Every structure is written in structure tokens, then in C-alpha cells.
Short mmCIF file of C-alpha atoms and ligand atoms in Angstrom, two decimals:
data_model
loop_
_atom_site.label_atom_id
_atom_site.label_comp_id
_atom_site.label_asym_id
_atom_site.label_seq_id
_atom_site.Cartn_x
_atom_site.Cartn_y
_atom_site.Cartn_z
CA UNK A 1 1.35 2.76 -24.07
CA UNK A 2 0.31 6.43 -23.70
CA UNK A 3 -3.57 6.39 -23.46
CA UNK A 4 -3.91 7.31 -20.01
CA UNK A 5 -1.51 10.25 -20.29
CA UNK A 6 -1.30 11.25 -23.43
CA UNK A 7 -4.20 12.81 -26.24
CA UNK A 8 -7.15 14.17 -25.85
CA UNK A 9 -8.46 11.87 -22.58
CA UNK A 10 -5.57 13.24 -20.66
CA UNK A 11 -6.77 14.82 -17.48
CA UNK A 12 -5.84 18.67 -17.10
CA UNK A 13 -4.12 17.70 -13.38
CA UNK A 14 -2.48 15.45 -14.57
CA UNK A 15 1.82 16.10 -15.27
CA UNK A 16 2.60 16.77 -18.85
CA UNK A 17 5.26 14.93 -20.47
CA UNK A 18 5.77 11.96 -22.05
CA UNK A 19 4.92 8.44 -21.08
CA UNK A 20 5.39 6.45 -24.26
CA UNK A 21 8.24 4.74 -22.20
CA UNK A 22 5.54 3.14 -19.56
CA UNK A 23 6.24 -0.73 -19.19
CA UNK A 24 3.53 -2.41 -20.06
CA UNK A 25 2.70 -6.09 -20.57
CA UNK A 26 -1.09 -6.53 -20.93
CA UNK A 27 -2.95 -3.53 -22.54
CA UNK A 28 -5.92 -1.54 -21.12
CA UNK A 29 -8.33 -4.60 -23.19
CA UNK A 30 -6.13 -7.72 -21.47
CA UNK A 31 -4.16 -7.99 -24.33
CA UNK A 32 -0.43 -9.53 -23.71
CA UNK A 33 2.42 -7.55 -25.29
CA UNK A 34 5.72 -8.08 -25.24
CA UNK A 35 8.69 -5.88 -23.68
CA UNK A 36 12.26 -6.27 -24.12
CA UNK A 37 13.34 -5.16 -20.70
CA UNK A 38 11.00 -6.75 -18.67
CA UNK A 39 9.16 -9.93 -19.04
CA UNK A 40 7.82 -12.35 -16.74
CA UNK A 41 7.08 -16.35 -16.84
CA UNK A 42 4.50 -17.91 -14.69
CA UNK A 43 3.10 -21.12 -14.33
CA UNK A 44 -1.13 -21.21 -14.49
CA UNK A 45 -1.17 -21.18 -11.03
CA UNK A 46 1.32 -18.25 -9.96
CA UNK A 47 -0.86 -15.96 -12.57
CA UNK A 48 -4.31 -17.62 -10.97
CA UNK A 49 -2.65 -16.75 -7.55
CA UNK A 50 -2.08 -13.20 -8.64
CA UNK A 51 -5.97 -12.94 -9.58
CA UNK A 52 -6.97 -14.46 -6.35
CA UNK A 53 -5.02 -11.94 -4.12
CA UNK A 54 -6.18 -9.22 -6.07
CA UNK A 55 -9.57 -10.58 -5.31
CA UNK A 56 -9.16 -10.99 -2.27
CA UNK A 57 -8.06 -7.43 -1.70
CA UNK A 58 -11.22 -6.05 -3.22
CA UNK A 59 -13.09 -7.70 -0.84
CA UNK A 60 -11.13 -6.62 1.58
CA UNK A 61 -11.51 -3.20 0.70
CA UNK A 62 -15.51 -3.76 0.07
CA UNK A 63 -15.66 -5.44 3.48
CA UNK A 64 -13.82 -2.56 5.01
CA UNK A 65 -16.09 0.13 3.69
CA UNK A 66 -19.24 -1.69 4.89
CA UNK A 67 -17.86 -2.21 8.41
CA UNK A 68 -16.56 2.03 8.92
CA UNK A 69 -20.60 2.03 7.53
CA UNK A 70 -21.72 -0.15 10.23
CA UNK A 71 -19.80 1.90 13.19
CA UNK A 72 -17.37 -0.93 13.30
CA UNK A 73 -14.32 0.47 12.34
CA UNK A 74 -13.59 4.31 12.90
CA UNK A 75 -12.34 4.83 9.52
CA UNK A 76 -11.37 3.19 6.62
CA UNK A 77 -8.54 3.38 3.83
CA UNK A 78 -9.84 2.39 0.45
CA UNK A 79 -7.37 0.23 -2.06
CA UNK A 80 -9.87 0.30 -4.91
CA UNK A 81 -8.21 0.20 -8.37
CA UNK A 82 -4.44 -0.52 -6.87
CA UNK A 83 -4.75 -3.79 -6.39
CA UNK A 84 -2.29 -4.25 -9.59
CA UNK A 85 0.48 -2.34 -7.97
CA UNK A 86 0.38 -3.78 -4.38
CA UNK A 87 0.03 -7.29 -5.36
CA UNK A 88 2.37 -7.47 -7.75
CA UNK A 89 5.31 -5.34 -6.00
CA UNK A 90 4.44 -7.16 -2.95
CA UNK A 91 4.56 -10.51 -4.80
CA UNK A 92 7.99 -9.94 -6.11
CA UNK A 93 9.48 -9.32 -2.24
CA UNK A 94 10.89 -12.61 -0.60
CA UNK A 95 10.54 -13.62 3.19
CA UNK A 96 13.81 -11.59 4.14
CA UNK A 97 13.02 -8.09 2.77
CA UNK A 98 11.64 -5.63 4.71
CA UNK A 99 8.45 -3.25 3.19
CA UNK A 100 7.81 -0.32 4.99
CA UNK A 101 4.01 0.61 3.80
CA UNK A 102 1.67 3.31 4.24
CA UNK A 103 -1.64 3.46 5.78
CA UNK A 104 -3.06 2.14 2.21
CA UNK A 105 -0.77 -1.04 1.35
CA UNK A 106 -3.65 -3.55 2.77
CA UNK A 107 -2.00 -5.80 -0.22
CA UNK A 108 1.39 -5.96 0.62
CA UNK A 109 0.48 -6.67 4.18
CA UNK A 110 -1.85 -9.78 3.29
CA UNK A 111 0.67 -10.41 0.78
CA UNK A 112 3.09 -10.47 3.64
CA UNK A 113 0.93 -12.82 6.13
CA UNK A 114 -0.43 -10.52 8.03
CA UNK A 115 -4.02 -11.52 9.48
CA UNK A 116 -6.21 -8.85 7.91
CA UNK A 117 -8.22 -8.55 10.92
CA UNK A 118 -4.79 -6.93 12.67
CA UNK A 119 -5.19 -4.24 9.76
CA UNK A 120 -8.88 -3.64 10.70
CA UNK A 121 -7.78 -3.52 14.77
CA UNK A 122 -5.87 -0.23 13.72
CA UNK A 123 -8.75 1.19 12.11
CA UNK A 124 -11.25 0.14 14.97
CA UNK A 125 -8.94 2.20 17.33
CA UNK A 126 -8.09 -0.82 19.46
CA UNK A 127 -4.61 -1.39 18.39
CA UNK A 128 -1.84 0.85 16.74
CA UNK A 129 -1.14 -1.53 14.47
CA UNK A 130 1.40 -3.75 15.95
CA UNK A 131 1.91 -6.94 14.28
CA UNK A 132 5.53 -8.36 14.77
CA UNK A 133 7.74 -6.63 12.24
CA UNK A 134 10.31 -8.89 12.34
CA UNK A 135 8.02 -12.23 11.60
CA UNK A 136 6.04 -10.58 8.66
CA UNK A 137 9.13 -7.92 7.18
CA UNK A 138 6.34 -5.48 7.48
CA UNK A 139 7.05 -2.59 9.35
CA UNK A 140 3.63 -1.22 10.74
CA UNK A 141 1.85 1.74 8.81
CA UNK A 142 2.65 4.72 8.68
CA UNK A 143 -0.05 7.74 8.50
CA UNK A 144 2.57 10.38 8.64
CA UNK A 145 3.38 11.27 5.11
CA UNK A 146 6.96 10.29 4.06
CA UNK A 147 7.98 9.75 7.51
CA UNK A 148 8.69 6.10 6.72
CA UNK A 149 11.44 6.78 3.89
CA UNK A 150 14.16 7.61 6.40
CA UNK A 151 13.84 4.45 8.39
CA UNK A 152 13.39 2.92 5.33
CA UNK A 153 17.00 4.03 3.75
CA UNK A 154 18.45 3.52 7.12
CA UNK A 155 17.45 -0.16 7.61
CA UNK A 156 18.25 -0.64 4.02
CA UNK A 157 22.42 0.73 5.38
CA UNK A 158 21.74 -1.65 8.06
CA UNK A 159 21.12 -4.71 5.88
CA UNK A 160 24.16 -3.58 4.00
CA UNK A 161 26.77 -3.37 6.77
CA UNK A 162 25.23 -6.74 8.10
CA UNK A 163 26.63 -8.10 5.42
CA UNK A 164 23.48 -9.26 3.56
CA UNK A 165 23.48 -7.52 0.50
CA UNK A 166 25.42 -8.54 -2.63
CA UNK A 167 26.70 -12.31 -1.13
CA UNK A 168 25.22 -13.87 -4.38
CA UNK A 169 23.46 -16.15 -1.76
CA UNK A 170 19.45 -15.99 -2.25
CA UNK A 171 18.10 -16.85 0.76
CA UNK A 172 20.52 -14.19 2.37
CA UNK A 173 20.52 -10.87 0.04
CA UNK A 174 18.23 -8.36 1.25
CA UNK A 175 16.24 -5.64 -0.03
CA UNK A 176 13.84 -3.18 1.33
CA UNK A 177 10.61 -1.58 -0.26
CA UNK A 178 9.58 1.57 0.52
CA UNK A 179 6.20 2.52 -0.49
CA UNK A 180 4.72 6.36 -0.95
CA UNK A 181 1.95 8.17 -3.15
CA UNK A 182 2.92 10.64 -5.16
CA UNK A 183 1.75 13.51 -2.81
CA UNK A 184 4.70 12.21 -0.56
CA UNK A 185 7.06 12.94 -3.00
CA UNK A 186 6.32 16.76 -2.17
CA UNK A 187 7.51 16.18 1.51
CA UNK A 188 11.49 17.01 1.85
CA UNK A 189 12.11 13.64 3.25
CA UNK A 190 11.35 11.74 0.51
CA UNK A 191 13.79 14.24 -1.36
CA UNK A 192 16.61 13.07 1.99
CA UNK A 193 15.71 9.70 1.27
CA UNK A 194 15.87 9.48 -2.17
CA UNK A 195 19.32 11.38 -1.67
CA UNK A 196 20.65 9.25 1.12
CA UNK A 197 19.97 6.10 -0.86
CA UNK A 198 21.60 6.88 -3.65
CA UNK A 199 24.76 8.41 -2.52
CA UNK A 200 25.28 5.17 -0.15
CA UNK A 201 23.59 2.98 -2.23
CA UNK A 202 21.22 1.61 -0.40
CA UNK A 203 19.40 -1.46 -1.14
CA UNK A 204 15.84 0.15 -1.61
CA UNK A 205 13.33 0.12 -3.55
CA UNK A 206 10.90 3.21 -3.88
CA UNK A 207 7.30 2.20 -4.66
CA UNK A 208 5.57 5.48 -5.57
CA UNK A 209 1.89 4.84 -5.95
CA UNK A 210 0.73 7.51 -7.96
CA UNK A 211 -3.01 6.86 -8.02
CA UNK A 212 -3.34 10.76 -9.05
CA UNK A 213 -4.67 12.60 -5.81
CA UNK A 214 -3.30 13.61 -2.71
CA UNK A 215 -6.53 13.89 -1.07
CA UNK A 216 -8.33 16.60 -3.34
CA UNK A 217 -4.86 17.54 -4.61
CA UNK A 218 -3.69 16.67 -7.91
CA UNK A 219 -0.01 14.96 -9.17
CA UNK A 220 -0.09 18.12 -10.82
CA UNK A 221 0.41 20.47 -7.77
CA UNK A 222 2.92 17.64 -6.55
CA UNK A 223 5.37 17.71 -9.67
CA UNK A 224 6.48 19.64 -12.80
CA UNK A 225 7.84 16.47 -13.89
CA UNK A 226 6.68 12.86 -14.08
CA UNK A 227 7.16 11.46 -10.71
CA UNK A 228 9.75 9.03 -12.08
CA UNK A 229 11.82 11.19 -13.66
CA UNK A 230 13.22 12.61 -9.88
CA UNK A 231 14.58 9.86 -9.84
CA UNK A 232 17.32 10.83 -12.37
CA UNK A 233 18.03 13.97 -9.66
CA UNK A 234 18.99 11.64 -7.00
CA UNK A 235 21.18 9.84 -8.86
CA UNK A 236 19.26 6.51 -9.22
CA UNK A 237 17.08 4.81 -12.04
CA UNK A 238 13.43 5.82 -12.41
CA UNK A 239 11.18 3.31 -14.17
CA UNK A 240 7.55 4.13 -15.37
CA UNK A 241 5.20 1.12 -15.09
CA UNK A 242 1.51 1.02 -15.66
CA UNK A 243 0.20 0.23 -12.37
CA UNK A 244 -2.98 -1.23 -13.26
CA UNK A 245 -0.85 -4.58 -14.79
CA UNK A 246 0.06 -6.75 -12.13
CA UNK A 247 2.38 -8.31 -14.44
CA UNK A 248 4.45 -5.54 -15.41
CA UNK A 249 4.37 -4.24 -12.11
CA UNK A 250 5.91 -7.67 -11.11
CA UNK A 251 8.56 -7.68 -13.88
CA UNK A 252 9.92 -4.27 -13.30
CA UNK A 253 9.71 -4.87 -8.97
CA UNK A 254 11.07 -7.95 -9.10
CA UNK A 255 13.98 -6.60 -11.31
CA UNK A 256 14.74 -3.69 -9.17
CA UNK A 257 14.58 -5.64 -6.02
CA UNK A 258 17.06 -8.10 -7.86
CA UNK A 259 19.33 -5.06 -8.43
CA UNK A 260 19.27 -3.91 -4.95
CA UNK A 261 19.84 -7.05 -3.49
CA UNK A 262 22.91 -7.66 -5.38
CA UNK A 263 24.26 -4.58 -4.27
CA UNK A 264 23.60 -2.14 -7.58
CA UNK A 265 21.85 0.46 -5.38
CA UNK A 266 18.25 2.09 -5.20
CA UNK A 267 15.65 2.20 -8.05
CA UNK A 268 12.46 4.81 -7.62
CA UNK A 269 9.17 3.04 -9.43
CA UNK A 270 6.38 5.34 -10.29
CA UNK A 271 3.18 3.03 -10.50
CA UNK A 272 0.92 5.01 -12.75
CA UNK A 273 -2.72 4.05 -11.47
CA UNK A 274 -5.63 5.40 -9.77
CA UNK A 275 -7.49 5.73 -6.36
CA UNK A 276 -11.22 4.42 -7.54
CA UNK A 277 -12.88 5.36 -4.51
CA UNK A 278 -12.54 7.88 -2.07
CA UNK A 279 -9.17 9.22 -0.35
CA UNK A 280 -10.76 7.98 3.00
CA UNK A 281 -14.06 6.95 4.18
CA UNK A 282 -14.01 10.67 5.54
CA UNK A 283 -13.67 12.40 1.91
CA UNK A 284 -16.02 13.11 -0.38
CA UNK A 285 -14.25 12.96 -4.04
CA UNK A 286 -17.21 14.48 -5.88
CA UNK A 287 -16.36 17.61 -4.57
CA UNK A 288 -12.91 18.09 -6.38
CA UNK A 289 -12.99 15.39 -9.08
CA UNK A 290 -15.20 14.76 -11.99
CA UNK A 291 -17.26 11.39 -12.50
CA UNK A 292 -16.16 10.98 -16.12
CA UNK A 293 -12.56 10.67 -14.82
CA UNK A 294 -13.06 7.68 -12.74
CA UNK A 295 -15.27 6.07 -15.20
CA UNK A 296 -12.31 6.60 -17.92
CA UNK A 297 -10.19 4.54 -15.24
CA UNK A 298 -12.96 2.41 -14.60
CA UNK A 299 -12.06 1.02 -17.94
CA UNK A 300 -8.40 0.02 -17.23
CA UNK A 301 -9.43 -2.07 -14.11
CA UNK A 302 -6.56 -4.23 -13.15
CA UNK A 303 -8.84 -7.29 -12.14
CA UNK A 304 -10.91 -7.13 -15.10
CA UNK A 305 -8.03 -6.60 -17.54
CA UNK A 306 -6.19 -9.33 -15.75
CA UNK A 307 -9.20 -11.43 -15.66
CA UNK A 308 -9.68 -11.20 -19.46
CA UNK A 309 -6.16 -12.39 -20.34
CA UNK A 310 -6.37 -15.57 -18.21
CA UNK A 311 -9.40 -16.27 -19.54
CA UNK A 312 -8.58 -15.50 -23.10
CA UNK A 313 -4.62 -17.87 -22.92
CA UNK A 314 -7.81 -20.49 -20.87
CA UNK A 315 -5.95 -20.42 -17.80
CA UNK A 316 -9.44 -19.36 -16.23
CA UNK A 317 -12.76 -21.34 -16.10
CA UNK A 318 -16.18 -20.65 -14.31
CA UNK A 319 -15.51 -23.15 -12.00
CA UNK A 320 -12.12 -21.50 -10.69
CA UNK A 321 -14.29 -18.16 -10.41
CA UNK A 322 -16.70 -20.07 -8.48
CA UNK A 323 -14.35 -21.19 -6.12
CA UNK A 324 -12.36 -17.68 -6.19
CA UNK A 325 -15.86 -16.52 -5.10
CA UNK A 326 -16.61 -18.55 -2.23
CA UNK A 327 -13.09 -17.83 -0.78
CA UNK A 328 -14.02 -14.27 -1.08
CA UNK A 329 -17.60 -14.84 0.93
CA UNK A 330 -15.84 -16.73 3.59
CA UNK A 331 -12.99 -14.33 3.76
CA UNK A 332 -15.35 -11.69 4.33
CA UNK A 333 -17.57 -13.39 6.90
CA UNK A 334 -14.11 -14.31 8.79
CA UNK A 335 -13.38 -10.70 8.61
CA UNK A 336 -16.61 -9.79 10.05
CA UNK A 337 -17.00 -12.03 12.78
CA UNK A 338 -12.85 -11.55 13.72
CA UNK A 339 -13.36 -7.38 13.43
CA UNK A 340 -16.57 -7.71 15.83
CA UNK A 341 -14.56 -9.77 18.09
CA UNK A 342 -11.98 -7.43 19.16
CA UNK A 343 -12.29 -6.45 22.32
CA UNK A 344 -11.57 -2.84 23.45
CA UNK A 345 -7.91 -2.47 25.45
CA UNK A 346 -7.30 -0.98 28.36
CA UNK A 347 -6.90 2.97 28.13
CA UNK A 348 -3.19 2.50 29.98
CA UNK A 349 -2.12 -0.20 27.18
CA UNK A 350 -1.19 2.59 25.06
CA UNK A 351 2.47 3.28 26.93
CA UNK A 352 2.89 -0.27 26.84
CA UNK A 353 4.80 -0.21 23.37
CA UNK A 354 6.10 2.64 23.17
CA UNK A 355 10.16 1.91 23.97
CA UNK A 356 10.87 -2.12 24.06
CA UNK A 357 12.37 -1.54 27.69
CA UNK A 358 10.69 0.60 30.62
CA UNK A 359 11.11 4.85 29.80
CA UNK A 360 11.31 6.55 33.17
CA UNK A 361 9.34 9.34 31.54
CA UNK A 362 6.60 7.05 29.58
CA UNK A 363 6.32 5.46 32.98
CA UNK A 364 5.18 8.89 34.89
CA UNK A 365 3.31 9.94 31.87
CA UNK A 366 1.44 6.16 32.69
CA UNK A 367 0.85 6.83 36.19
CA UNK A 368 -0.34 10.81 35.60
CA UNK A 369 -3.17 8.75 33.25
CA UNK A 370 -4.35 6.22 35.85
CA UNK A 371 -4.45 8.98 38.74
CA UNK A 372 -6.52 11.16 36.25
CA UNK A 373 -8.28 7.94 34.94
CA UNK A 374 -8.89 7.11 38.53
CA UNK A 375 -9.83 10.78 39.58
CA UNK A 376 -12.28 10.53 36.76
CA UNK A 377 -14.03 7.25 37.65
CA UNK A 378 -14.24 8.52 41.30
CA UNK A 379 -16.00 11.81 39.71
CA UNK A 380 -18.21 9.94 37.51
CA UNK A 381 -19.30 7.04 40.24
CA UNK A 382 -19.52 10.55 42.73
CA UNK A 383 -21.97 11.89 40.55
CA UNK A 384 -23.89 9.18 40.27
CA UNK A 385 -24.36 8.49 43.91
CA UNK A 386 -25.08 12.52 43.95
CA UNK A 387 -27.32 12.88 41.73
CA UNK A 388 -29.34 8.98 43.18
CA UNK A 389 -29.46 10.77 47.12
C1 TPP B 401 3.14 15.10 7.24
C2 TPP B 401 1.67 15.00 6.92
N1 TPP B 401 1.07 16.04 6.31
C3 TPP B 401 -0.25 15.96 5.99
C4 TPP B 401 -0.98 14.85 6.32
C5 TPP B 401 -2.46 14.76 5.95
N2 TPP B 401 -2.63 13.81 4.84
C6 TPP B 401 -3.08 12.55 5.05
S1 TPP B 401 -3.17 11.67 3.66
C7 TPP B 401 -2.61 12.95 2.72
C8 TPP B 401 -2.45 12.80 1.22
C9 TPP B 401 -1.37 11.84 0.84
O1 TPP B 401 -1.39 11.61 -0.53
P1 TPP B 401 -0.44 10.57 -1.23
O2 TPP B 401 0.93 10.66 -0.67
O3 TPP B 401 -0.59 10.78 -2.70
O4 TPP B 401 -1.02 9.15 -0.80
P2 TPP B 401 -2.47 8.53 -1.02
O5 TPP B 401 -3.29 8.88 0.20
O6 TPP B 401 -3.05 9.10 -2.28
O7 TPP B 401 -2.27 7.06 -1.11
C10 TPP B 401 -2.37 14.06 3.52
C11 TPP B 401 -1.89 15.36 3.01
C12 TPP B 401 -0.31 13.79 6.97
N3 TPP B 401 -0.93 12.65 7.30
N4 TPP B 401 1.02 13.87 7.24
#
């Protein structure tokens, strides 16, 4: 399919060049098409599942919004529109992989079992974001860009000389998922860590969101080239897959997960999609990109597409909307009350995690802050008392 790149509706920033080789399994209208690389088969309830956790992330994202609104949350990190590409990539991972997301992949960490209210606790500013890696496989998000693609290749060689890649056991191979936008892919890391993983062929996969802007900047000032075809430079497959179809984003991840797991190296997946909202709730998108854009992508909505194939093969009915609904509402309201909950740390907490075992010099850093802290209180309290006499 070519309509978002190609012809007359093509944006100017967006990358020439050819995209007639985009997988593709249910058109821009919900219509299911056939591809003879990738195909998936799911029961009624895995595709219902898939609508329900895109859903779910919308609200999510909604809920989100309204709360940075509200002074609840200090910021916020919209998902709007990529709900396609997180939940299916995330939904082709299995419990031993390892994802290493950004600050935006609020799918892949529900996907993952992480309680969404920890996600909101990072962008309240009373946590850094510290769920347990090693229960969820989730390593916690990164808002440097492209600094997680190095750790990433590097726990991918670790999985490998553990022995847990290319057994032919399931429950032991191993992959990792590495996710990045495309204005990551201008950082010279992800260039080392596209490199690294392919010369030692490393069991990672590269999820390259490219939702089109790197804050105000285009995929044009990122790339001469389609993002996908670096891949080819490294030394490692680069698929194309229309990142508004959950399905065909599950097809192609699960495939290149299955390929890294059983040892055939790194793949690099450029989901082509869009960012429907704004960069942050701190951006203002009307000032760099025009209305008639998003409206154009307004039409290629993953949910709604997705929602007009199930209900079109009558896999959905009102009543499972209904129900799909009232999840939502009480997802939200859990959300609400959970976020409101959180109670503010204590200032010092913040050398707690930084090394697992005492640092001699994290430690003096710690007590420099409480005699300041202290000093301060004193002050304050001092001033008080002054200003009362
Ligand atoms: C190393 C570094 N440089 C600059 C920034 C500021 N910054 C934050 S988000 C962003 C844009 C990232 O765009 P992209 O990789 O496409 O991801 P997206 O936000 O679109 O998901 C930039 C430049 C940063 N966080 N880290």
C-alpha cells in the first residue's frame, strides 16, 4: 500500500522513496488483505484482546492528558494514533524477552504488566520510574534519546552467551526489543547499535516508531532514506510495516523476534505511523505542522480501522463495545483515584537507587543533601520565628 507515502497526499517532510513494499494486512478502510510473507491467525478472542488493549491505551493516554491538565501529573507523553504499533509489537514478545522502551511505549509496558499508575508516578515526579525490570522484562524508560540501544545490544550478547538463544526450546530462547522514533535514528548510537548487533548477531529487535516528528522536526531532516532501509547498512534486514495495523505489525514482530530468538541475528522494523497529538503536553504542534495533515491520518486510525474489520468478519457486537467501554470508565477512575494517591517521597530517596549496593560517593553526595536540607529547614523555621518576634 503506498497512500500514505506516495501521490499527491504525500507530505513535503516526509522521505521520498518508495513504499509499495509496506506490509500490510488490513487497508486504511479495515479491509483484510492478504500477504505472502507475513500472515497471522487468531482466534475471536486474541483479535478482541488486541482491540481492548488498544482501547485501553487510548484511555490511558486521554486519562493522562486530563490529569497533566488538572496539575496532577507534571507532564505527560501522548500515545495517540500508535496504539497499532505498541500493542501489537508488544503482543508478539513472550514473558522472557526483555523490551527496553522509551518515554512513549505506555503500551508495551501495560502490555508487559506493569500497573499503569507506576507509569503516571514517573510523570508526577514521585518516582523515576522503577518498576522491577526483571519481573515485567521491561527495562524502565528512557528520556535520553537512543541511550537505551547500547544496553539494549549488550543484554541481547548477554542472553546469547547465557546460552538462551537458539536452544530450539520455547520457553528458554530469548529476544530483546529495542524501541526508538525515528528522530533517534539521527543519534550515533543507534548507528553503534545497529552496528554492534549485527556484526555479533545479537538477538534484537529494533522497533523504530516513526510517527513522523521529532518534536517539530520532520523524518525528513532525520533521513535521506526510508528509515528501514539503514538497516541494509548495518548488515541486517529492514522491514517496512504500516504501523497503524496491529495485525501486520504483529506478523512481521512476531517473525523477527522468532528469528532472533533462534539465533538468525537482528532485524530493524520501521513502523510507519503517526503522533496524533502533541510531542508532549509541553508542545504546541500547530506551530510547525498543518491541521490537514493530522486529519489525513485521522483517517487511517488504527482502532477504528481495526474496529471495522472485527465488526465487518462479526467478531464484534454492541454488547462487547459496551463492556469494552465500561472497562475503559473503570480503568480510568482506578487511574485517577491510584495517581491522586501517591504520596510525595522523601527528597533523600533519590540516592536510594542509584547503585544496588552502598556508593561511598552517592553516600556523601546523600549526607551533603540532608545537611543542606537540614540547614534549609533551620533557615526557613528561623525566619519564621524572626519575622513572628
Ligand atoms: C540526547 C537527547 N537529545 C535531545 C533530547 C530532547 N528531545 C526529547 S524528545 C526529542 C525528539 C525525539 O523524537 P523521536 O526519536 O522521533 O521520538 P518521539 O518523541 O517522536 O516518539 C528530543 C530531541 C533528548 N531527550 N535527548
Amino acid at each position: 500500500m503506498s497512500d500514505a507515502a506516495e501521490g499527491p497526499d504525500r507530505a513535503e517532510h516526509e522521505v521520498p522513496g518508495r513504499h509499495d513494499d509496506m506490509v500490510q494486512l488490513l487497508d486504511q478502510h479495515g479491509v483484510r488483505r492478504e500477504h505472502p510473507e507475513h500472515e497471522v491467525d487468531l482466534e475471536p478472542e486474541e483479535l478482541l484482546g488486541l482491540l481492548r488493549d488498544m482501547v485501553v491505551l487510548r484511555r490511558l493516554d486521554t486519562e493522562g492528558e486530563a490529569l497533566q491538565r488538572q496539575g496532577q501529573l507534571g507532564l505527560w507523553v501522548g500515545t495517540r494514533g500508535q496504539e497499532g504499533a505498541q500493542v501489537g509489537s508488544a503482543q508478539a514478545t513472550r514473558r522472557q524477552d526483555h523490551v527496553f522502551p522509551t518515554y512513549r511505549d505506555h503500551g508495551a509496558a501495560l502490555a508487559r504488566g506493569i500497573d499503569p499508575v507506576h507509569v503516571l508516578s514517573l510523570f508526577r515526579g514521585v518516582d523515576h520510574g522503577g518498576w522491577d525490570p526483571v519481573e515485567h522484562g521491561v527495562h524502565p524508560y528512557t528520556l535520553v534519546i537512543a541511550a537505551q540501544l547500547l544496553p539494549a545490544v549488550g543484554y541481547g550478547m548477554g542472553v546469547q552467551r547465557d546460552g538462551a538463544v537458539g536452544t530450539g526450546d520455547p520457553a528458554r530462547d530469548t529476544a530483546v526489543v529495542a524501541y526508538l522514533g525515528d528522530g533517534a535514528t539521527s543519534q550515533g548510537e543507534a548507528s553503534e547499535a545497529l552496528n554492534w548487533a549485527a556484526v555479533f548477531q545479537a538477538p534484537v529487535v529494533f522497533f523504530c516508531q516513526n510517527n513522523q516528528w521529532a518534536i517539530s522536526e520532520p523524518v525528513a531532516r532525520q533521513s535521506t532514506v526510508p528509515l528501514h532501509r539503514r538497516a541494509e547498512g548495518a548488515g541486517m534486514p529492514g522491514v517496512l510495516v504500516d504501523g497503524n495495523d496491529v495485525l501486520a505489525v504483529l506478523a512481521v514482530t512476531r517473525a523477527a523476534l522468532e528469528r532472533a530468538r533462534s539465533g538468525g541475528g537482528p532485524t530493524f522494523i520501521e513502523a510507519y505511523t503517526y503522533r496524533m497529538g502533541a510531542h508532549t503536553t509541553a508542545d504546541d504542534p500547530t506551530r510547525y505542522r498543518l491541521s490537514a495533515e493530522t486529519e489525513a491520518w485521522r483517517e487511517k486510525d488504527p482502532i477504528d480501522r481495526f474496529r471495522t474489520y472485527l465488526r465487518s468478519e462479526g467478531i464484534l457486537d454492541d454488547d462487547y463495545e459496551a463492556a469494552l467501554d465500561a472497562e475503559a470508565d473503570e480503568f480510568a477512575a482506578r487511574l485517577r483515584a491510584g495517581v491522586i494517591a501517591l504520596v510525595d517521597p522523601e527528597p533523600v530517596s533519590m540516592f536510594d537507587h542509584a547503585y544496588a549496593e552502598p556508593h561511598p560517593q552517592v553516600l556523601a553526595e546523600r549526607d551533603e543533601f540532608l545537611a543542606a536540607w537540614e540547614q534549609h529547614d533551620r533557615e526557613a523555621h528561623g525566619e519564621l520565628v524572626g519575622g513572628a518576634s
